[in-house]
Amino acid sequence: MPKKNKKRGRREEKKRKRDEPDAYERASPKRQKSEERVGDDVEIVLDVDPSFDYQNSVHAPLPEETPFYGLLDEEEQTYFKRADTLLELNQFADDEERNLFLANVYREAGGKELKVVCSQSCSRLMERLIRLSTAEQLKSLFQKLTGHFLHLVQHRFASHCCEALFLQAAPVVTQELIAPLADRKEPTDDGGISASMEDLFLLVVKELEGNLGYLMTDNFASHTLRVLLVVLSGQPLKGTAIRTLLQSKKKEKIDVTGRKIESKVEGMAYRTVPESFQAALDEMILGTVAGLDTTYLQALATHPTGNPVLQLLIELEFSRSGKSKAREENSLFRRLLPDDPPAEDTQSASFVKGLVYDPVGSRLLETIVQFAPGKVFKTLYKSLFRDNIGNLVRNDIAGFVVGRILERLSHDDLQYAVGQICQHAQLLIERQRTSIIKRMIERCQVRNIDTQAIADTITTAYGGSGASMLVNMVRLSKDDTQAMAPERKSQVEAQDAGKLHGSLLAQAMVLATGPLRDTICNSITAMDTSTLLLIAKDRTATHVLQAALTCEGQTKAFRRKVIQQFYGHIPELALDAIASHVVDIFWTGTEDLLFVRERIAEDLLQNEATLRESYSGRAVWRNWMMDLYKRRRVEWISKAKGTQDAEVAHANPKSRDGAVKSGIELARERFAATRAGKAAKGRPGIGTGANGVLPPGRVGGVSAKV
């Protein structure tokens, strides 16, 4: 049956709604707002145990309805999108031109800041603007958003702008703190006095005060709340742990091409913050605890959104308040675990045992184990973990908690735990869960514990000693992936998690001294040349070979025996994108083996033309200083021996002001000395008149000696 001919467009849609209101209401897919619920109280419902009684729990009241700040018109959206594209490309002639462009964009956005940050397309522009703004521009934007942060942090797009603003404004607080008093407040364009960044952050804390309970579980506000807590505490703004805690894996990375980025040391250093920040942070933590009881906190521990905020609050309480805070009744930790000590039959013990196996709650337990004071950790360990640590490592989730526990154990406790874990090492290796064994090896090295039992267990699990042990550990493939294209081969290896974990375990064994290193080294020396070539060319296994040749305290005999097996294959390795790094490592591995270095250099020199045509070959040629070897071999040998630095220091003296003389200065001095020597050997007084040269000590042919 043919369909009815319908006209499209907004006018026709309005006409149909007017003519057929009942039919339109039945067909409308949108959820209609019920008028009966207006004014009713709304509770926060967490995705936790359904038996939890939310009716009797303590909740903070929800705020009023989010205000609507308006929409940008079509012309404004076109302008801001164009500006966003220009900022992303960052193709300005110099910084002055870019700063002028930023000033123009800020001028155009004046009075529309709230519309821009709430816009789906233009909020990205605001994030880029914030990352390129000066301190005064950040202050101006901060002041215009003040009073609206409670609603902005809950907005899907504006919350990202708030995060960027807090992160970029945090260093400004430290700069103002160490600046002279006269420079802290500067007049604005309208004649007023601009507020300090410290005051602006305190206004944000005041605005969010009393609403932290439900902000912790908001999908967007929880991330902004974490950023604000980190800024107030003075913790580093960068680093793997901080990035994981503040951002989700789905967060879009918005940056500017070619932007000058601060060094990693600056971003990972602790910041100096004013005392008012510490007081504000204490008030935020106390305000959060005051509105939440034990039942709600324990339910929050397994909430996907609220758990990271709870982790950060626990970490800040432990790291800032000292050892005594954990035992106070009004502390967050004591509200979470009210029983002291948490004996086997208490409610706190049952809660902790449930967290160990929970994918979300185990992360909170890791934070407690990592930052808890010594006495608190010992109490938890002896009462809940010590006798059950062997069974915990068998679980995929509980194994991460065990790894944190191993980091804090004493010598005797760690030795006992090693005995318990070694009983299940065979099962862990079969399941490709070797990270806990790697962590155990690292802690044994720190505590100076004998690792012979660990070495025997690993050797047995991987099929005995010999070359096959390391081959099985790194899951070396001799036939399956050799015929694959390089891109496809890398994809297959990236999906093999067991291969990566086996390589990391082997590297940890090499870095450890004693029987663990001997096990890997004996397996390497037992291999034939073809197997070693496969390991050198394997993307994952090559790191084991490199670590074995460069680890501290490696014997000279081992390095010579392994490197000599590659004779005749050096050019082949240098042309491979992965194995070329092994050739670079050979320079470090032959530090006291000059004849081996010369042999490798000769192989590279004979294949100069082939190496220069390859990117990796040119890199090897440069790292081995082959141009120097080809033209000035004596100087190359001096570098290879490590004696050139002493010779250069002797031949390159410092000038009177302490600066090292340049090569042209030394050449001029040598030329002047040679010329003076030739003149001294000639006959004195040769020439007439003013051209006559008198020897030193003679005046007019008469000796000046008295």
XYZ file of C-alpha atoms in Angstrom:
706
model
C 0.000 0.000 0.000
C 1.577 3.371 -0.949
C 2.455 5.787 1.835
C 0.525 8.971 2.359
C 2.164 11.958 0.738
C 3.266 14.190 3.604
C 4.878 17.582 3.450
C 8.010 18.271 5.472
C 9.034 21.402 7.326
C 8.398 23.183 10.593
C 5.240 24.903 9.381
C 3.629 21.640 8.337
C 4.635 20.084 11.663
C 2.976 22.901 13.594
C -0.124 22.570 11.425
C -0.388 18.819 12.136
C 0.008 19.415 15.872
C -2.772 22.008 15.770
C -5.128 19.830 13.730
C -4.394 16.517 15.496
C -3.205 17.259 19.030
C -4.201 13.853 20.426
C -2.463 11.868 17.716
C 0.656 13.939 18.080
C 0.795 13.420 21.822
C 0.456 9.663 21.395
C 3.219 9.564 18.779
C 5.610 11.940 20.540
C 8.772 10.065 21.558
C 9.839 12.703 24.079
C 9.310 12.219 27.795
C 6.796 14.726 29.094
C 7.472 16.419 32.400
C 4.903 15.434 34.975
C 3.254 18.343 36.743
C 2.427 16.186 39.727
C 6.121 15.892 40.697
C 6.780 19.612 40.764
C 7.967 20.518 44.239
C 8.509 16.912 45.337
C 11.816 15.957 46.926
C 14.183 13.998 44.663
C 16.692 11.575 46.110
C 20.088 10.551 44.792
C 20.011 6.933 43.693
C 23.408 5.200 43.511
C 24.178 2.191 41.376
C 25.002 -0.042 44.348
C 23.422 -2.716 46.487
C 19.633 -2.644 45.933
C 19.091 -3.547 49.588
C 20.563 -0.196 50.659
C 17.949 1.967 52.431
C 18.069 5.324 50.714
C 14.978 6.574 52.527
C 16.793 6.777 55.860
C 20.143 7.882 54.472
C 21.494 11.400 54.738
C 21.404 13.414 51.487
C 22.170 16.971 50.638
C 19.299 18.826 48.984
C 19.453 19.099 45.230
C 19.925 22.596 43.815
C 17.368 24.566 41.925
C 16.796 23.963 38.245
C 19.800 24.689 36.040
C 19.420 28.130 34.433
C 19.442 28.628 30.686
C 22.037 31.181 29.553
C 20.861 31.469 25.962
C 22.219 30.406 22.594
C 24.717 31.950 20.209
C 23.269 33.137 16.928
C 24.441 31.732 13.617
C 26.878 34.559 12.910
C 28.518 34.262 16.330
C 28.842 30.501 16.030
C 30.505 30.873 12.620
C 33.002 33.374 14.018
C 33.908 31.277 17.064
C 34.246 28.076 15.020
C 36.607 29.889 12.657
C 38.609 31.179 15.607
C 38.749 27.665 17.048
C 40.190 26.330 13.792
C 42.842 29.044 13.662
C 43.878 28.416 17.256
C 44.060 24.674 16.731
C 46.372 25.101 13.719
C 48.403 27.802 15.504
C 49.897 29.111 12.259
C 50.682 32.603 13.539
C 53.831 34.457 12.542
C 54.925 35.083 16.124
C 53.617 35.233 19.666
C 52.676 38.889 19.323
C 50.310 38.153 16.445
C 48.722 35.292 18.365
C 48.289 37.412 21.498
C 46.594 40.104 19.421
C 44.255 37.488 17.964
C 43.426 36.192 21.462
C 42.637 39.698 22.636
C 40.248 40.174 19.714
C 38.497 36.865 20.441
C 38.102 37.809 24.112
C 36.705 41.170 23.059
C 34.195 39.476 20.753
C 33.219 37.017 23.505
C 32.646 39.804 26.019
C 29.259 39.347 27.662
C 28.778 35.962 25.964
C 31.127 33.872 28.121
C 28.337 31.798 29.668
C 26.853 31.082 26.249
C 30.233 30.033 24.862
C 31.153 27.632 27.675
C 27.734 25.951 27.467
C 27.871 25.579 23.685
C 28.640 22.129 22.315
C 30.795 23.436 19.470
C 32.262 26.606 20.978
C 33.239 25.220 24.392
C 36.318 23.717 22.722
C 37.332 27.227 21.687
C 37.064 28.374 25.293
C 39.300 25.521 26.439
C 41.965 26.499 23.912
C 41.640 30.139 24.895
C 42.151 29.233 28.543
C 45.319 27.266 27.746
C 46.799 30.252 25.880
C 45.570 33.043 28.161
C 47.672 35.273 30.340
C 47.154 35.603 34.083
C 45.056 38.748 33.682
C 42.857 37.143 31.029
C 42.323 34.138 33.290
C 41.324 36.441 36.148
C 38.882 38.332 33.960
C 37.223 35.120 32.776
C 37.213 33.746 36.335
C 35.381 36.803 37.623
C 32.750 36.650 34.883
C 31.987 32.998 35.690
C 31.925 33.540 39.453
C 28.454 33.013 40.859
C 27.556 30.398 38.235
C 30.061 27.636 39.051
C 27.504 25.500 40.893
C 25.565 25.106 37.647
C 28.536 25.163 35.271
C 30.364 22.251 36.919
C 27.293 20.074 36.318
C 26.987 21.066 32.654
C 28.124 18.567 30.043
C 30.318 21.061 28.158
C 30.937 23.874 30.635
C 32.407 21.443 33.195
C 35.388 20.837 30.877
C 36.009 24.571 30.654
C 35.910 24.806 34.455
C 38.502 22.034 34.732
C 40.809 23.760 32.263
C 40.349 27.098 34.053
C 41.210 25.638 37.471
C 44.293 23.842 36.150
C 45.638 26.876 34.297
C 44.918 29.231 37.202
C 46.637 27.057 39.822
C 50.216 28.162 38.946
C 49.081 31.793 39.038
C 48.242 31.374 42.733
C 51.814 30.303 43.459
C 53.230 33.158 41.381
C 51.143 35.709 43.253
C 52.144 34.151 46.569
C 55.858 34.676 45.981
C 55.443 38.051 44.219
C 56.118 41.312 46.049
C 53.197 42.782 47.932
C 53.030 45.809 45.630
C 52.585 43.620 42.548
C 49.824 41.375 43.830
C 46.917 43.626 42.892
C 46.905 45.635 39.703
C 44.289 48.134 38.472
C 41.863 46.905 35.850
C 40.804 48.683 32.683
C 37.757 50.187 34.378
C 39.825 51.670 37.212
C 39.032 49.013 39.823
C 41.365 46.596 41.595
C 41.498 43.068 40.238
C 40.972 40.335 42.803
C 43.768 37.881 43.438
C 43.490 34.361 42.105
C 43.484 33.114 45.690
C 40.318 35.074 46.447
C 38.649 33.799 43.272
C 39.277 30.164 44.228
C 37.941 30.788 47.721
C 34.759 32.215 46.187
C 34.335 28.977 44.222
C 34.704 26.935 47.408
C 32.152 29.165 49.137
C 29.753 28.746 46.221
C 29.985 24.947 46.240
C 29.776 24.705 50.017
C 26.893 22.564 51.206
C 26.432 20.834 47.854
C 29.385 18.439 47.860
C 27.261 15.429 48.776
C 25.482 15.150 45.446
C 28.315 16.705 43.386
C 30.438 13.669 44.245
C 28.112 11.413 42.247
C 27.369 13.784 39.367
C 28.771 12.524 36.074
C 30.313 15.889 35.170
C 30.729 17.751 38.467
C 32.723 14.923 40.090
C 35.660 15.478 37.704
C 35.685 19.229 38.329
C 35.461 18.633 42.073
C 38.547 16.408 41.942
C 40.473 19.091 40.059
C 39.482 21.706 42.647
C 40.609 19.462 45.513
C 43.992 18.872 43.865
C 44.485 22.596 43.260
C 43.663 23.468 46.868
C 45.934 20.755 48.274
C 49.032 21.806 46.312
C 49.541 18.376 44.766
C 51.234 18.026 41.355
C 48.986 18.827 38.426
C 50.576 16.249 36.141
C 51.703 12.659 36.355
C 50.254 9.250 35.641
C 48.507 8.852 38.994
C 46.998 12.349 38.920
C 45.882 12.047 35.298
C 44.129 8.746 36.004
C 42.401 10.202 39.042
C 41.249 13.444 37.413
C 40.290 12.329 33.919
C 38.394 9.446 32.415
C 39.681 7.410 29.498
C 37.062 8.955 27.222
C 38.133 12.561 27.820
C 38.887 14.398 24.593
C 42.350 15.912 24.476
C 42.022 19.518 23.364
C 45.286 21.355 22.820
C 47.024 23.791 20.481
C 49.543 22.657 17.881
C 53.051 23.805 18.732
C 52.086 25.247 22.111
C 54.946 25.671 24.543
C 54.427 23.114 27.261
C 55.951 23.356 30.693
C 58.543 20.782 31.622
C 57.555 17.531 33.273
C 59.492 18.475 36.400
C 57.437 21.651 36.851
C 54.144 19.873 36.306
C 54.975 16.997 38.646
C 56.312 19.134 41.507
C 54.336 20.045 44.605
C 53.093 23.632 44.586
C 53.198 26.254 47.299
C 49.655 27.240 48.251
C 48.410 29.836 50.761
C 47.228 28.847 54.203
C 43.695 29.835 53.287
C 43.639 26.967 50.780
C 44.507 24.496 53.520
C 41.709 25.836 55.706
C 39.258 25.723 52.805
C 40.258 22.156 52.024
C 39.717 21.109 55.639
C 36.275 22.691 55.576
C 35.390 20.859 52.361
C 36.424 17.502 53.813
C 34.593 18.131 57.086
C 31.535 19.355 55.213
C 31.515 16.205 53.112
C 31.808 13.907 56.127
C 29.234 15.815 58.165
C 26.478 15.129 55.667
C 27.244 11.437 55.032
C 26.880 8.508 57.389
C 28.755 5.187 57.357
C 26.153 3.376 55.278
C 26.153 6.028 52.580
C 29.974 6.212 52.482
C 30.275 2.445 52.110
C 27.731 2.529 49.298
C 29.708 5.376 47.717
C 32.855 3.219 47.759
C 31.414 1.015 45.002
C 29.877 3.857 43.007
C 31.716 4.327 39.667
C 31.528 8.140 39.843
C 31.762 8.762 43.568
C 34.610 6.310 44.210
C 37.405 8.472 42.660
C 36.341 11.475 44.753
C 36.346 9.317 47.868
C 39.828 8.071 46.960
C 41.135 11.615 46.737
C 39.504 12.649 50.021
C 41.029 9.652 51.821
C 44.458 10.379 50.314
C 44.319 14.035 51.341
C 43.206 13.161 54.862
C 46.052 10.691 55.351
C 48.769 12.806 53.751
C 47.848 16.148 55.337
C 46.420 15.468 58.762
C 49.086 13.209 60.223
C 48.879 9.857 61.964
C 46.404 10.826 64.684
C 43.661 11.934 62.293
C 42.900 8.371 61.175
C 41.868 7.412 64.719
C 39.550 10.364 65.367
C 35.849 9.562 65.313
C 34.942 12.448 63.003
C 37.562 11.522 60.389
C 36.508 10.249 56.981
C 38.441 7.000 57.411
C 36.838 6.251 60.769
C 33.386 6.975 59.324
C 34.151 4.504 56.549
C 35.573 1.814 58.894
C 34.110 2.492 62.354
C 35.517 -0.660 64.025
C 39.001 -0.295 65.543
C 40.557 -2.773 65.067
C 38.462 -4.401 62.301
C 38.279 -7.899 63.768
C 37.171 -10.923 61.788
C 33.504 -10.813 62.794
C 32.954 -7.030 62.605
C 30.993 -5.106 60.002
C 34.137 -3.265 58.864
C 35.910 -6.555 58.155
C 33.010 -7.747 56.026
C 33.034 -4.460 54.135
C 36.778 -4.668 53.414
C 36.508 -8.268 52.244
C 33.813 -7.198 49.820
C 35.937 -4.330 48.495
C 38.863 -6.634 47.715
C 36.903 -8.432 44.991
C 34.948 -5.440 43.690
C 36.253 -3.870 40.438
C 35.470 -0.356 41.681
C 35.857 -0.702 45.429
C 39.280 -2.360 45.172
C 40.712 0.944 43.932
C 39.630 2.650 47.151
C 41.215 -0.163 49.139
C 44.467 0.329 47.205
C 44.447 3.992 48.211
C 43.888 3.095 51.875
C 46.732 0.562 51.816
C 49.072 2.983 50.062
C 48.546 6.099 52.213
C 47.368 4.796 55.596
C 49.671 5.458 58.579
C 51.951 2.626 59.619
C 49.943 1.521 62.655
C 46.676 1.552 60.731
C 48.167 -0.491 57.900
C 49.703 -3.059 60.252
C 46.362 -3.495 61.985
C 44.560 -4.037 58.682
C 47.233 -6.406 57.393
C 47.446 -8.643 60.441
C 43.694 -8.879 60.949
C 42.472 -9.217 57.349
C 45.243 -10.018 54.840
C 48.206 -11.860 56.350
C 46.773 -15.366 56.548
C 44.814 -15.045 53.290
C 47.361 -13.410 50.983
C 48.055 -16.649 49.095
C 44.403 -16.994 48.103
C 43.998 -13.319 47.244
C 46.662 -13.395 44.518
C 44.648 -16.001 42.636
C 41.877 -13.485 41.978
C 42.290 -11.083 39.064
C 41.006 -8.049 40.996
C 42.370 -8.809 44.462
C 45.854 -9.225 42.975
C 46.140 -5.447 42.525
C 45.455 -4.915 46.225
C 48.087 -7.531 47.087
C 50.596 -5.629 44.946
C 50.025 -2.511 47.045
C 50.312 -4.548 50.232
C 53.709 -5.936 49.190
C 55.057 -2.396 48.853
C 54.581 -1.740 52.569
C 55.594 -5.026 54.155
C 58.621 -5.322 56.406
C 61.415 -7.834 55.855
C 59.872 -10.654 57.897
C 56.314 -10.094 56.648
C 57.506 -9.950 53.041
C 59.470 -13.159 53.437
C 56.361 -14.889 54.759
C 54.249 -13.483 51.904
C 56.788 -14.692 49.310
C 56.435 -18.231 50.638
C 52.661 -18.024 50.363
C 52.653 -16.540 46.848
C 55.251 -18.984 45.456
C 52.816 -21.822 46.143
C 50.473 -20.310 43.530
C 53.119 -18.984 41.105
C 52.530 -21.849 38.666
C 48.834 -20.946 38.417
C 49.606 -17.239 38.019
C 51.996 -17.911 35.129
C 49.490 -20.184 33.417
C 46.911 -17.375 33.625
C 49.493 -14.858 32.335
C 49.186 -12.776 35.492
C 52.880 -12.207 36.119
C 52.608 -8.600 37.313
C 52.276 -9.698 40.939
C 55.424 -11.841 40.591
C 57.265 -8.873 39.087
C 56.195 -6.663 42.003
C 57.322 -9.350 44.452
C 60.781 -9.515 42.823
C 61.187 -5.736 43.026
C 60.271 -5.660 46.700
C 62.621 -8.537 47.482
C 65.467 -6.523 45.999
C 64.581 -3.564 48.199
C 64.326 -5.692 51.361
C 67.402 -7.800 50.446
C 65.571 -11.144 50.551
C 66.948 -14.320 48.972
C 65.180 -14.984 45.644
C 66.379 -18.533 44.959
C 62.906 -19.977 45.618
C 61.352 -17.492 43.177
C 63.936 -18.343 40.504
C 63.317 -22.099 40.881
C 59.552 -21.599 40.684
C 59.760 -19.475 37.528
C 62.204 -21.873 35.866
C 59.903 -24.821 36.502
C 56.817 -22.953 35.330
C 58.403 -21.994 31.995
C 59.680 -25.428 31.082
C 63.065 -25.739 32.791
C 66.424 -24.094 32.274
C 68.113 -23.488 28.935
C 67.238 -21.439 25.877
C 63.638 -22.616 25.845
C 62.838 -20.898 29.154
C 63.250 -17.337 27.849
C 61.663 -18.272 24.508
C 58.565 -19.486 26.360
C 58.584 -16.476 28.676
C 58.535 -13.885 25.869
C 56.397 -16.163 23.677
C 58.784 -15.824 20.757
C 57.149 -16.743 17.456
C 59.473 -18.176 14.822
C 57.039 -18.857 11.982
C 53.573 -17.385 12.590
C 54.327 -13.681 12.203
C 57.464 -13.605 10.080
C 55.548 -13.431 6.804
C 53.178 -10.701 8.039
C 53.388 -7.069 7.072
C 55.039 -4.872 9.725
C 51.758 -3.071 10.557
C 49.818 -6.305 10.941
C 52.609 -7.870 12.971
C 52.620 -4.968 15.422
C 48.827 -5.247 15.805
C 49.068 -8.967 16.615
C 51.811 -8.378 19.163
C 49.913 -5.511 20.781
C 46.914 -7.779 21.397
C 49.081 -10.416 23.090
C 49.100 -9.239 26.708
C 50.885 -12.391 27.908
C 53.855 -11.586 25.678
C 54.212 -8.112 27.164
C 53.893 -9.280 30.770
C 56.429 -12.042 30.163
C 58.918 -9.517 28.789
C 58.399 -7.207 31.766
C 58.943 -10.128 34.144
C 62.184 -11.087 32.379
C 63.427 -7.482 32.546
C 62.692 -7.358 36.282
C 64.661 -10.584 36.744
C 67.620 -9.151 34.806
C 67.681 -5.985 36.894
C 67.674 -8.065 40.080
C 70.978 -9.458 41.258
C 71.613 -13.064 42.222
C 69.889 -16.214 40.955
C 67.152 -14.359 39.053
C 69.636 -12.574 36.774
C 71.700 -15.742 36.363
C 68.583 -17.598 35.206
C 67.920 -15.155 32.346
C 71.590 -14.763 31.403
C 72.128 -18.522 31.244
C 69.106 -18.814 28.976
C 70.491 -16.113 26.648
C 73.945 -17.656 26.413
C 72.407 -21.051 25.615
C 70.664 -19.684 22.501
C 71.993 -20.072 18.992
C 72.552 -17.113 16.667
C 69.266 -17.512 14.784
C 67.230 -17.334 18.006
C 69.153 -14.289 19.203
C 68.439 -12.565 15.893
C 64.719 -13.245 16.323
C 64.803 -11.804 19.840
C 66.695 -8.712 18.640
C 64.065 -8.096 15.939
C 61.046 -8.802 18.156
C 59.267 -5.654 19.303
C 58.727 -6.921 22.850
C 61.525 -9.404 23.499
C 64.290 -7.057 22.353
C 64.008 -5.086 25.599
C 65.119 -8.159 27.555
C 68.299 -8.442 25.484
C 69.015 -4.727 25.839
C 68.498 -4.843 29.612
C 70.778 -7.872 29.938
C 73.650 -6.082 28.155
C 73.360 -2.766 29.998
C 72.275 -3.707 33.526
C 74.529 -2.575 36.345
C 77.159 -5.114 37.384
C 76.870 -7.300 34.285
C 79.972 -9.439 33.747
C 82.439 -8.713 30.961
C 82.483 -12.347 29.846
C 78.705 -12.418 29.307
C 78.684 -9.243 27.224
C 81.566 -10.403 25.054
C 80.057 -13.842 24.478
C 76.616 -12.512 23.506
C 77.789 -9.670 21.253
C 80.274 -11.852 19.394
C 77.416 -14.092 18.268
C 76.127 -11.182 16.170
C 79.327 -10.897 14.118
C 78.419 -10.863 10.445
C 74.844 -9.723 11.150
C 75.521 -6.154 12.336
C 74.445 -4.454 9.063
C 71.306 -6.604 8.990
C 70.389 -5.481 12.505
C 71.189 -1.847 11.741
C 68.725 -1.817 8.837
C 65.886 -3.161 11.009
C 63.723 -0.548 12.736
C 63.626 -2.542 15.988
C 66.992 -4.331 16.003
C 68.836 -1.078 15.272
C 68.330 -0.149 18.927
C 70.239 -3.294 19.877
C 73.188 -2.106 17.759
C 73.065 1.196 19.630
C 73.144 -0.741 22.890
C 76.265 -2.569 21.700
C 78.206 0.674 22.132
C 77.308 0.763 25.836
C 77.795 -2.988 26.237
C 81.351 -2.818 24.838
C 82.538 -0.005 27.077
C 85.618 -1.975 28.171
C 85.867 -4.124 25.008
C 87.690 -1.919 22.475
C 88.474 -4.710 20.028
C 84.767 -5.631 19.846
C 83.856 -2.000 19.131
C 86.405 -1.822 16.312
C 85.096 -5.053 14.796
C 81.502 -3.737 14.785
C 82.657 -0.397 13.346
C 84.446 -2.195 10.494
C 81.253 -4.103 9.628
C 79.324 -0.827 9.543
C 81.978 0.904 7.425
C 81.925 -1.830 4.796
C 78.155 -1.295 4.362
C 78.177 2.508 4.420
C 76.165 2.974 1.227
C 73.401 0.628 2.345
C 73.180 2.179 5.791
C 72.916 5.721 4.451
C 69.868 4.758 2.391
C 67.943 3.619 5.484
C 66.504 5.788 8.261
C 67.474 3.366 11.025
C 70.841 2.775 9.332
C 71.607 6.501 9.371
C 70.701 6.635 13.050
C 73.132 3.802 13.836
C 75.828 5.458 11.710
C 75.392 8.676 13.678
C 75.281 7.049 17.108
C 78.444 5.066 16.407
C 80.217 8.242 15.143
C 81.200 6.488 11.947
C 82.136 9.722 10.159
C 84.765 10.261 12.833
C 85.875 6.636 12.525
C 86.207 7.022 8.768
C 88.180 10.299 8.747
C 89.950 10.602 12.129
C 90.283 7.108 13.476
C 92.745 8.031 16.213
C 90.260 10.455 17.708
C 87.484 7.818 17.433
C 89.677 5.320 19.286
C 90.253 7.892 21.997
C 86.501 8.287 22.367
C 86.047 4.523 22.373
C 88.633 4.161 25.120
C 87.022 6.939 27.110
C 90.300 8.881 27.284
C 89.398 11.707 24.926
C 87.832 13.817 27.654
C 91.121 13.959 29.547
C 93.067 14.729 26.382
C 90.652 17.500 25.385
C 90.800 19.005 28.865
C 94.616 19.076 28.652
C 94.672 20.488 25.112
C 91.863 22.967 25.673
C 92.853 25.139 28.651
C 90.612 27.782 30.109
C 91.119 31.479 29.579
C 91.676 33.930 32.407
C 87.959 34.489 32.942
C 87.358 30.734 33.295
C 85.691 30.185 29.892
C 86.897 27.360 27.679
C 88.696 28.647 24.584
C 87.170 27.919 21.235
C 88.888 26.033 18.428
C 89.696 29.165 16.411
C 91.265 30.791 19.493
C 93.476 27.785 20.081
C 94.470 27.771 16.397
C 95.444 31.454 16.563
C 97.550 30.837 19.641
C 99.351 27.933 17.958
C 99.983 30.046 14.855
C 101.355 32.918 16.938
C 103.615 30.563 18.912
C 104.961 28.982 15.702
C 105.647 32.386 14.155
C 107.406 33.579 17.288
C 109.559 30.456 17.304
C 110.628 30.954 13.700
C 111.518 34.587 14.355
C 113.642 33.625 17.364
C 115.686 31.175 15.274
C 116.511 33.859 12.616
C 119.466 36.283 12.726
C 118.861 39.267 15.039
C 118.891 42.735 13.641
C 118.139 41.755 10.046
C 116.651 44.693 8.168
C 117.213 48.396 8.140
C 115.645 51.263 9.931
C 112.337 50.492 11.574
C 112.297 47.002 10.051
C 115.204 45.884 12.122
C 114.304 43.106 14.564
C 116.071 43.149 17.888
C 116.333 40.038 20.010
C 114.949 40.172 23.511
C 117.195 41.794 26.033
C 119.142 43.928 23.534
C 118.677 47.612 22.874
C 120.367 49.135 19.815
C 122.768 46.192 19.516
C 123.909 46.584 23.155
C 122.925 44.039 25.761
C 120.517 45.313 28.344
C 121.882 42.977 30.983
C 123.575 44.811 33.821
